[in-house]
PDB file of C-alpha atoms in Angstrom:
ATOM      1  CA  UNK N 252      12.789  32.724   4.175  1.00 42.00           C
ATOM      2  CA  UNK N 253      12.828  30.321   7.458  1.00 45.00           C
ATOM      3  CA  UNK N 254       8.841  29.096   6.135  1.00 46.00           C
ATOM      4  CA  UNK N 255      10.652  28.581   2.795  1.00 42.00           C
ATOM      5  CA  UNK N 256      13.131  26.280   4.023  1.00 42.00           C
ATOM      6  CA  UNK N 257      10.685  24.451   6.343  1.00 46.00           C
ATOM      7  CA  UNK N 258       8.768  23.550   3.081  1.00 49.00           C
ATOM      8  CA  UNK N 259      11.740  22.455   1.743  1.00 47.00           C
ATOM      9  CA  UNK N 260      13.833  20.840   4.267  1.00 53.00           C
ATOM     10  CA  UNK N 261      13.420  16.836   4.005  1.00 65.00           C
ATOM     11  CA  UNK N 262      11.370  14.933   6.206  1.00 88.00           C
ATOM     12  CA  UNK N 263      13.825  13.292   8.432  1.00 92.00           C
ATOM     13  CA  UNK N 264      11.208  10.346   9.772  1.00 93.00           C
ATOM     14  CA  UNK N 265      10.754   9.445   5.831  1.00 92.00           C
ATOM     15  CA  UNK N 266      14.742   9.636   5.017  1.00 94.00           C
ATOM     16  CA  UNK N 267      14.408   7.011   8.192  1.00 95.00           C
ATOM     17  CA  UNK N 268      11.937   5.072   6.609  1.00 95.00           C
ATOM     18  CA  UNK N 269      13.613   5.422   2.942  1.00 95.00           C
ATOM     19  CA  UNK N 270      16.873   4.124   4.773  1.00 96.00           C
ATOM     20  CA  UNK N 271      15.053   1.271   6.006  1.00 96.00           C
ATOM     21  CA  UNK N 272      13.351   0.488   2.620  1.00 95.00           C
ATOM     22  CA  UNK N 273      16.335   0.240   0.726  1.00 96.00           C
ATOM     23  CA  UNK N 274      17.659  -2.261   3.465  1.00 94.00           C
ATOM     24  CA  UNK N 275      14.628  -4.302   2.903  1.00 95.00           C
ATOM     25  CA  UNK N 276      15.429  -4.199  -0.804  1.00 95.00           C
ATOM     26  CA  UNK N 277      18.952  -5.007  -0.153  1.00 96.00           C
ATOM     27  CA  UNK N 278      17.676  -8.327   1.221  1.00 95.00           C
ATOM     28  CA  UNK N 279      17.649  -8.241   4.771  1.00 95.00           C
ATOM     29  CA  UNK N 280      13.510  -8.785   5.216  1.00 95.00           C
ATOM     30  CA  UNK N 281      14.405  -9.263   9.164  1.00 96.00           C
ATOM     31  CA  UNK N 282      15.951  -6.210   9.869  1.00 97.00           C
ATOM     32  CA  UNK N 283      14.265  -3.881   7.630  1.00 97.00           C
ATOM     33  CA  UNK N 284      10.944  -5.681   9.893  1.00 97.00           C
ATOM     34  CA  UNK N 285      12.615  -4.981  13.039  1.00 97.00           C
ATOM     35  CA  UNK N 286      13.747  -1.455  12.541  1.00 97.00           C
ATOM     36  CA  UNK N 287      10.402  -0.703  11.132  1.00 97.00           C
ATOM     37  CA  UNK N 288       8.762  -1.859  13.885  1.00 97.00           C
ATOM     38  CA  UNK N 289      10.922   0.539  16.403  1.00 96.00           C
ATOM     39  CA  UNK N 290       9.670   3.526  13.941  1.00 96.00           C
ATOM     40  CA  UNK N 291       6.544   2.878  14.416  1.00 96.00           C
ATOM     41  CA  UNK N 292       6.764   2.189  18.455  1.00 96.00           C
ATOM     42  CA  UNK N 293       8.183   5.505  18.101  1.00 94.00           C
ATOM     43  CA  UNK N 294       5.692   7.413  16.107  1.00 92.00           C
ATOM     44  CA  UNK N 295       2.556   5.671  17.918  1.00 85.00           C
ATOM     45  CA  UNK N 296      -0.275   5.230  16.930  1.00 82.00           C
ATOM     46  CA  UNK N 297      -1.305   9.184  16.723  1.00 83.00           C
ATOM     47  CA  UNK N 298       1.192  10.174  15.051  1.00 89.00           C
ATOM     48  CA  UNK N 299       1.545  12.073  11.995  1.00 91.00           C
ATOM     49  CA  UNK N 300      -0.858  10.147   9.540  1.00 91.00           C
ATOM     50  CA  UNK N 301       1.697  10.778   6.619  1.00 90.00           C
ATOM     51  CA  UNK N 302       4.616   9.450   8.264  1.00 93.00           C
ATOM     52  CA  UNK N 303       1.961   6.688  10.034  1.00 94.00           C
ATOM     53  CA  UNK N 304       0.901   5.831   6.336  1.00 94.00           C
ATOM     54  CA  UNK N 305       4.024   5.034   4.755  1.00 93.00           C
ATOM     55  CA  UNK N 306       5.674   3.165   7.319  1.00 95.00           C
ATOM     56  CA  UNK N 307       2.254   0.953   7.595  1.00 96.00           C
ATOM     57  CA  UNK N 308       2.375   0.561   3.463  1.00 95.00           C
ATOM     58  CA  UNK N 309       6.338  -0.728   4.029  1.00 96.00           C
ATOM     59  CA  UNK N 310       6.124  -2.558   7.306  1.00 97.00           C
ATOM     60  CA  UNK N 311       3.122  -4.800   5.424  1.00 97.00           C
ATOM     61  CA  UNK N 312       5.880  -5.875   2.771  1.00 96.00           C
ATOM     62  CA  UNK N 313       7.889  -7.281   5.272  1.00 97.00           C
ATOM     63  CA  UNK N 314       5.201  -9.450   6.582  1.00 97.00           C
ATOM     64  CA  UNK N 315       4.951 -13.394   6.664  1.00 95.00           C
ATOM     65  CA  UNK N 316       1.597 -13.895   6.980  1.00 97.00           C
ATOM     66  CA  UNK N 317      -0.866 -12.472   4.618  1.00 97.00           C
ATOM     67  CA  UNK N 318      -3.605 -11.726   7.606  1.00 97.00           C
ATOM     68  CA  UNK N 319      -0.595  -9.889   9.123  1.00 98.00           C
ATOM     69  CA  UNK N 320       0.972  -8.109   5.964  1.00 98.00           C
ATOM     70  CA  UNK N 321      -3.188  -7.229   5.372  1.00 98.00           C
ATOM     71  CA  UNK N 322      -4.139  -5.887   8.824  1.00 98.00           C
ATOM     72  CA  UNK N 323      -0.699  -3.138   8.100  1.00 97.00           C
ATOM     73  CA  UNK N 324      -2.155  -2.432   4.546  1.00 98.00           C
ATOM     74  CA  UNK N 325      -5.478  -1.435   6.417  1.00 98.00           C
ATOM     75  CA  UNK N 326      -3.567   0.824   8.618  1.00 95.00           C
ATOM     76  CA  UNK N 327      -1.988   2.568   6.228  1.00 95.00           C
ATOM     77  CA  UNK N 328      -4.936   3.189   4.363  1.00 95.00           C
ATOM     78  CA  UNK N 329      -6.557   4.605   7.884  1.00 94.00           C
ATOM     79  CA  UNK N 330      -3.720   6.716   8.051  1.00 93.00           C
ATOM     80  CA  UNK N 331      -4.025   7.950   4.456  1.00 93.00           C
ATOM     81  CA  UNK N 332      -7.936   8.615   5.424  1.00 92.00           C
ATOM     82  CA  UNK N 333      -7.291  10.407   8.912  1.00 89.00           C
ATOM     83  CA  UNK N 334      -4.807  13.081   5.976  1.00 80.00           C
ATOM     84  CA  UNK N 335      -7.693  13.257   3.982  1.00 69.00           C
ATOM     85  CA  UNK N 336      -6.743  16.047   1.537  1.00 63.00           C
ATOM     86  CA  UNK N 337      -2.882  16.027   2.589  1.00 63.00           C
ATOM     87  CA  UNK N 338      -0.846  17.007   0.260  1.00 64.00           C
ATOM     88  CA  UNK N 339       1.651  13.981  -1.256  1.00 67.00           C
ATOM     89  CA  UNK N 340      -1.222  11.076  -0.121  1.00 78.00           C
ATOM     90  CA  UNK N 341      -3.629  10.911  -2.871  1.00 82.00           C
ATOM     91  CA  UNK N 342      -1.074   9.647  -5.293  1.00 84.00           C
ATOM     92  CA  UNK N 343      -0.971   6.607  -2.165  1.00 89.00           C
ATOM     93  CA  UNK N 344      -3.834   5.922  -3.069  1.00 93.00           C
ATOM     94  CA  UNK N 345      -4.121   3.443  -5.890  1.00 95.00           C
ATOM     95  CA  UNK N 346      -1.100   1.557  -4.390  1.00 95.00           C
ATOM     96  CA  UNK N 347      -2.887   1.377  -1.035  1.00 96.00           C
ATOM     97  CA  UNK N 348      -6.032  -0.365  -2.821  1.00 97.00           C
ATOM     98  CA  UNK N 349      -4.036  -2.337  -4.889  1.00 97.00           C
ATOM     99  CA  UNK N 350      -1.820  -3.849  -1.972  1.00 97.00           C
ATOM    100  CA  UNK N 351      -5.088  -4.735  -0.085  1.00 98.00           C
ATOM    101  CA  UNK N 352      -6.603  -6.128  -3.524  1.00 98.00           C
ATOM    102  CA  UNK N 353      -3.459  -8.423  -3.567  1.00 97.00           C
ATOM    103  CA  UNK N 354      -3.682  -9.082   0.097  1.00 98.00           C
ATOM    104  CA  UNK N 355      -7.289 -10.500  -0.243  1.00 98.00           C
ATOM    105  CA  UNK N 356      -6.152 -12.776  -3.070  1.00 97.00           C
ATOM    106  CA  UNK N 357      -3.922 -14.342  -0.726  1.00 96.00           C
ATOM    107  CA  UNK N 358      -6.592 -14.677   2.098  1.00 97.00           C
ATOM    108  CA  UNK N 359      -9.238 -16.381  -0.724  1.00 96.00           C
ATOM    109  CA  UNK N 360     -11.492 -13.505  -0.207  1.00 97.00           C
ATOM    110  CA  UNK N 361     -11.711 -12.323  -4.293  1.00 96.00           C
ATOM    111  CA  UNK N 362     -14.641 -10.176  -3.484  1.00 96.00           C
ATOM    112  CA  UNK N 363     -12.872  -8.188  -1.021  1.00 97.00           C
ATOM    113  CA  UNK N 364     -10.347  -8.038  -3.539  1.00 97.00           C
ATOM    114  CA  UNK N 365     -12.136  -6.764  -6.275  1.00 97.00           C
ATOM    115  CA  UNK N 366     -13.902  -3.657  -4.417  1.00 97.00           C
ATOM    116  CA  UNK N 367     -10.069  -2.490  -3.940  1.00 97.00           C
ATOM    117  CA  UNK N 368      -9.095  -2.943  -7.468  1.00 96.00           C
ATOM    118  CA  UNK N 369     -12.094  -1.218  -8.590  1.00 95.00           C
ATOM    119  CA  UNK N 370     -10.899   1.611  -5.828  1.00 95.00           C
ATOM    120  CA  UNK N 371      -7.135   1.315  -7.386  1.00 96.00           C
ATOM    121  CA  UNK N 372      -8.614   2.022 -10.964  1.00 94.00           C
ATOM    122  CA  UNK N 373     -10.400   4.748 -10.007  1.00 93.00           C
ATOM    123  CA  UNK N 374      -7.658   6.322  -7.805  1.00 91.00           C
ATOM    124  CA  UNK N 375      -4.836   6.030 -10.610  1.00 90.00           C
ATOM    125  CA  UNK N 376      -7.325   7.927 -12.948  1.00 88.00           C
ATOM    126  CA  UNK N 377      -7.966  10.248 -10.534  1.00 86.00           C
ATOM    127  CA  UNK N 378      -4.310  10.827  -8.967  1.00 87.00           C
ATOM    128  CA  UNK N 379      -1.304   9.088 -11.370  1.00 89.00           C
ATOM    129  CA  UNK N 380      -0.016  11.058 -13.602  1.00 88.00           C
ATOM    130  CA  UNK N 381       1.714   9.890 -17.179  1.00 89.00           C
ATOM    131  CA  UNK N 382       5.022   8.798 -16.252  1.00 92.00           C
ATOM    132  CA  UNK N 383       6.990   5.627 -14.703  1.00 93.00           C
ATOM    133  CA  UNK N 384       5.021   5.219 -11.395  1.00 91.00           C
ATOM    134  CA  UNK N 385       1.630   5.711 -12.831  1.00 92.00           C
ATOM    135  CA  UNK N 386       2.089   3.439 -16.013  1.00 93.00           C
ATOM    136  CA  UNK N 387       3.926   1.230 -12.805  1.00 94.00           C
ATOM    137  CA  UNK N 388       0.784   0.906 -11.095  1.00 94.00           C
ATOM    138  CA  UNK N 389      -1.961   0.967 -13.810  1.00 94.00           C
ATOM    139  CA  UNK N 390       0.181  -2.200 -14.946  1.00 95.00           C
ATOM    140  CA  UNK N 391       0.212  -3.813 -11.878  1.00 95.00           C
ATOM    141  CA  UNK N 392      -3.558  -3.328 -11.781  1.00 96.00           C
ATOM    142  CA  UNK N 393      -4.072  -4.539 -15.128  1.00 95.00           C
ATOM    143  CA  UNK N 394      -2.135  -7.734 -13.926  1.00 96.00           C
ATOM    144  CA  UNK N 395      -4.398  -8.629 -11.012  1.00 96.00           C
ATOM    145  CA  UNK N 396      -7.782  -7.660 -12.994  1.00 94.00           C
ATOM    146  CA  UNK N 397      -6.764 -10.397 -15.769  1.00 94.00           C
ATOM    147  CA  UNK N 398      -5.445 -12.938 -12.732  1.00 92.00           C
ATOM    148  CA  UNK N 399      -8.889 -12.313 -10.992  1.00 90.00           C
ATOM    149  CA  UNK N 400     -10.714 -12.540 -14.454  1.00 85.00           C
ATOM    150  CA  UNK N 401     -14.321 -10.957 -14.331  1.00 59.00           C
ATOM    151  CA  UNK N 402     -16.232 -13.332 -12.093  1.00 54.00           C
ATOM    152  CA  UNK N 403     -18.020 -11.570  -9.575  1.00 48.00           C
ATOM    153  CA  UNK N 404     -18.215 -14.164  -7.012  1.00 43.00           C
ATOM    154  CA  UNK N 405     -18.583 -13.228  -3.122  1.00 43.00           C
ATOM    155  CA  UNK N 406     -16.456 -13.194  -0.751  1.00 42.00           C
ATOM    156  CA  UNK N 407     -14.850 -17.315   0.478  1.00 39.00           C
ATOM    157  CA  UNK N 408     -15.711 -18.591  -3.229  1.00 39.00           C
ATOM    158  CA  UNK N 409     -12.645 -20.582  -4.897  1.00 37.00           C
ATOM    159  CA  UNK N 410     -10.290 -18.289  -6.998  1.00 36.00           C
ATOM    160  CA  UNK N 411      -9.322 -19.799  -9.946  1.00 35.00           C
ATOM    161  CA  UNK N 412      -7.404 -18.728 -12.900  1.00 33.00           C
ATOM    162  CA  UNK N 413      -9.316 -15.903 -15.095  1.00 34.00           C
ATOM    163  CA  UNK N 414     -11.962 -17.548 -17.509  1.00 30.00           C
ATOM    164  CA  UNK N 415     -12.205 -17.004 -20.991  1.00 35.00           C
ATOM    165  CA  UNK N 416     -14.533 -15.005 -22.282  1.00 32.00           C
ATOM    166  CA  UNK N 417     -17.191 -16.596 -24.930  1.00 34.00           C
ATOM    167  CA  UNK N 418     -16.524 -15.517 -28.770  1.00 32.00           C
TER     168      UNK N 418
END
C-alpha cells in the first residue's frame, strides 16, 4: 500500500515549478525568472534529470536573450537525455526540439533549426498522442516548417519568409 501511494503522491518539486509557471503566465516574467532560478540553485546541476528538465524547458521562457533562453533549452534537453527511457519524458520530447528549432530562428542559424524540427516531427509521431497537446504541438510545428519554408540552406544564411513553390 505505502509503494502505492509513493507512485501516486505528487511530485512536490513540480507542484513548485507548476506554482511558478502559472506566475509566469500571470505576467510577472521577473519573478517567475527569479524563483526559478532559486529551484534550480537548489536542485543543482545533478539533480533529478526529470525535475532538472522541466525547470530548464520553463526557466528558457523567461529568458531575454535568445543565446540565453537557447543555452536553457539545451539543458533541458540534456536532462531529458541523461532520463533516457524515464517514464513521463518522451512526450518532452517534440516540445524540447521544437523550442530549440524556434530558438535557432532567433539566433539566424535556420539549419540548426531545421535538424530540430525534423527531430520535433519525428518525436510527436513517435510520442503525442491524439488529443489537445499533441494536435498543440504538431500545429506549432506545422507553423515553423511553413515560416522556415523548404530551403535547405546552412547554418548563418539569411532567413527569409518561406518561398513559393513552382506550379
Amino acid at each position: 500500500m505505502a509503494e502505492r501511494q509513493e507512485r501516486t503522491a505528487p511530485d512536490a518539486v513540480l507542484t513548485r515549478i507548476g506554482q511558478v509557471v502559472m506566475l509566469h503566465h500571470a505576467g510577472d516574467r521577473e519573478e517567475a525568472r527569479r524563483r526559478l532560478l532559486d529551484l534550480w540553485a537548489e536542485l543543482g546541476e545533478h539533480g533529478e534529470p526529470l525535475h532538472r528538465c522541466t525547470l530548464a524547458h520553463y526557466l528558457a521562457d523567461t529568458q531575454d536573450d535568445p543565446g540565453d533562453e537557447l543555452a536553457w533549452d539545451l539543458r533541458a534537453l540534456s536532462a531529458a537525455d541523461e532520463a533516457e527511457g524515464a517514464e513521463g519524458l518522451r512526450g518532452f520530447y517534440p516540445s524540447l526540439h521544437l523550442n530549440l528549432a524556434a530558438d535557432y530562428v532567433k539566433l539566424g542559424r535556420t539549419g540548426a533549426a531545421r535538424t530540430h524540427l525534423r527531430r520535433a516531427r519525428g518525436a510527436a509521431a513517435a510520442a503525442l498522442g491524439d488529443d489537445g497537446y499533441g494536435d498543440g504541438v504538431r500545429a506549432a510545428i506545422s507553423r515553423l516548417e511553413l515560416r522556415l519554408g523548404d530551403d535547405d540552406t546552412p547554418d548563418g544564411d539569411s532567413w527569409g519568409p518561406p518561398r513559393q513553390r513552382p506550379n
